[in-house]
């Protein structure tokens, strides 16, 4: 299957299409000097193939390559992804307190 990743700034989301079909989405929100990954969703026909992990990895790489923003993983899946990939924790926004 052909995978196509994209950042859609007007919709504030990352998308992954498989053979032209929308398979996975990350909804985001800007929080000052950070970006929140507020929802990671994979459409039912595409679940169970690791696509959610693939889109989070691509989005994290995109944030790192194209911005100075830090990431706030407010979605449970995005938070778990960072737990499984501690080498990427340098991109996380520091918590106050």
mmCIF file of C-alpha atoms in Angstrom:
data_model
loop_
_atom_site.group_PDB
_atom_site.id
_atom_site.type_symbol
_atom_site.label_atom_id
_atom_site.label_comp_id
_atom_site.label_asym_id
_atom_site.label_seq_id
_atom_site.Cartn_x
_atom_site.Cartn_y
_atom_site.Cartn_z
ATOM 1 C CA UNK A 1 0.000 0.000 0.000
ATOM 2 C CA UNK A 2 1.191 3.475 -0.843
ATOM 3 C CA UNK A 3 1.404 5.701 2.257
ATOM 4 C CA UNK A 4 1.168 9.472 2.055
ATOM 5 C CA UNK A 5 1.695 11.635 5.144
ATOM 6 C CA UNK A 6 0.708 15.306 5.314
ATOM 7 C CA UNK A 7 0.427 18.260 7.670
ATOM 8 C CA UNK A 8 -2.804 20.201 7.085
ATOM 9 C CA UNK A 9 -2.251 23.536 8.868
ATOM 10 C CA UNK A 10 -5.735 24.932 8.178
ATOM 11 C CA UNK A 11 -7.307 21.886 9.846
ATOM 12 C CA UNK A 12 -4.535 21.654 12.478
ATOM 13 C CA UNK A 13 -4.042 17.965 11.804
ATOM 14 C CA UNK A 14 -1.680 15.366 10.466
ATOM 15 C CA UNK A 15 -3.044 12.769 8.071
ATOM 16 C CA UNK A 16 -1.950 9.477 6.611
ATOM 17 C CA UNK A 17 -3.580 8.160 3.455
ATOM 18 C CA UNK A 18 -3.218 4.589 2.231
ATOM 19 C CA UNK A 19 -3.816 4.153 -1.473
ATOM 20 C CA UNK A 20 -5.708 7.459 -1.443
ATOM 21 C CA UNK A 21 -7.953 6.571 1.517
ATOM 22 C CA UNK A 22 -7.745 8.473 4.811
ATOM 23 C CA UNK A 23 -6.419 5.923 7.305
ATOM 24 C CA UNK A 24 -5.131 7.830 10.322
ATOM 25 C CA UNK A 25 -5.305 11.347 11.800
ATOM 26 C CA UNK A 26 -3.686 13.326 14.603
ATOM 27 C CA UNK A 27 -5.679 16.351 15.755
ATOM 28 C CA UNK A 28 -3.496 19.129 17.169
ATOM 29 C CA UNK A 29 -3.860 22.468 18.925
ATOM 30 C CA UNK A 30 -1.296 25.237 19.261
ATOM 31 C CA UNK A 31 -0.419 26.071 22.870
ATOM 32 C CA UNK A 32 1.944 29.053 22.758
ATOM 33 C CA UNK A 33 5.388 27.589 22.055
ATOM 34 C CA UNK A 34 4.027 24.036 22.026
ATOM 35 C CA UNK A 35 1.701 21.846 19.996
ATOM 36 C CA UNK A 36 -0.749 19.443 21.590
ATOM 37 C CA UNK A 37 -1.368 16.035 20.041
ATOM 38 C CA UNK A 38 -4.951 15.858 21.292
ATOM 39 C CA UNK A 39 -6.298 12.849 19.377
ATOM 40 C CA UNK A 40 -4.787 9.997 17.405
ATOM 41 C CA UNK A 41 -7.354 8.086 15.359
ATOM 42 C CA UNK A 42 -7.093 5.214 12.902
ATOM 43 C CA UNK A 43 -10.162 4.243 10.877
ATOM 44 C CA UNK A 44 -11.481 0.754 11.751
ATOM 45 C CA UNK A 45 -10.516 -0.931 8.444
ATOM 46 C CA UNK A 46 -6.875 0.087 9.015
ATOM 47 C CA UNK A 47 -6.469 -0.813 12.689
ATOM 48 C CA UNK A 48 -4.015 -3.409 13.909
ATOM 49 C CA UNK A 49 -1.228 -2.632 11.438
ATOM 50 C CA UNK A 50 0.805 -0.076 13.415
ATOM 51 C CA UNK A 51 -0.429 2.907 11.429
ATOM 52 C CA UNK A 52 -1.123 4.997 14.550
ATOM 53 C CA UNK A 53 2.501 4.576 15.594
ATOM 54 C CA UNK A 54 3.645 5.406 12.056
ATOM 55 C CA UNK A 55 1.718 8.680 11.913
ATOM 56 C CA UNK A 56 2.863 9.753 15.383
ATOM 57 C CA UNK A 57 6.483 9.054 14.413
ATOM 58 C CA UNK A 58 6.055 11.051 11.199
ATOM 59 C CA UNK A 59 4.368 13.954 13.032
ATOM 60 C CA UNK A 60 7.090 14.052 15.697
ATOM 61 C CA UNK A 61 9.741 14.118 12.959
ATOM 62 C CA UNK A 62 7.817 16.887 11.163
ATOM 63 C CA UNK A 63 7.588 19.032 14.305
ATOM 64 C CA UNK A 64 11.306 18.552 14.918
ATOM 65 C CA UNK A 65 12.306 19.329 11.294
ATOM 66 C CA UNK A 66 10.061 22.313 10.640
ATOM 67 C CA UNK A 67 9.415 24.121 13.933
ATOM 68 C CA UNK A 68 10.888 25.107 17.285
ATOM 69 C CA UNK A 69 7.751 23.861 19.046
ATOM 70 C CA UNK A 70 7.627 21.338 21.860
ATOM 71 C CA UNK A 71 4.984 18.605 21.981
ATOM 72 C CA UNK A 72 2.291 18.087 24.625
ATOM 73 C CA UNK A 73 0.825 14.576 24.186
ATOM 74 C CA UNK A 74 -2.655 15.084 25.667
ATOM 75 C CA UNK A 75 -4.026 12.007 23.887
ATOM 76 C CA UNK A 76 -3.363 8.743 25.749
ATOM 77 C CA UNK A 77 -1.965 7.098 22.608
ATOM 78 C CA UNK A 78 0.510 9.897 21.911
ATOM 79 C CA UNK A 79 1.633 9.823 25.562
ATOM 80 C CA UNK A 80 2.118 6.043 25.371
ATOM 81 C CA UNK A 81 4.098 6.468 22.131
ATOM 82 C CA UNK A 82 6.547 8.773 23.925
ATOM 83 C CA UNK A 83 6.781 6.245 26.784
ATOM 84 C CA UNK A 84 7.777 3.594 24.210
ATOM 85 C CA UNK A 85 10.200 5.977 22.471
ATOM 86 C CA UNK A 86 12.068 7.721 25.315
ATOM 87 C CA UNK A 87 14.818 8.837 22.932
ATOM 88 C CA UNK A 88 12.290 11.367 21.561
ATOM 89 C CA UNK A 89 11.417 12.829 24.993
ATOM 90 C CA UNK A 90 13.604 15.873 24.307
ATOM 91 C CA UNK A 91 10.748 17.185 22.151
ATOM 92 C CA UNK A 92 8.252 17.147 25.020
ATOM 93 C CA UNK A 93 7.193 20.433 26.596
ATOM 94 C CA UNK A 94 8.469 20.788 30.132
ATOM 95 C CA UNK A 95 5.795 20.636 32.770
ATOM 96 C CA UNK A 96 5.424 23.572 35.131
ATOM 97 C CA UNK A 97 5.798 22.927 38.829
#
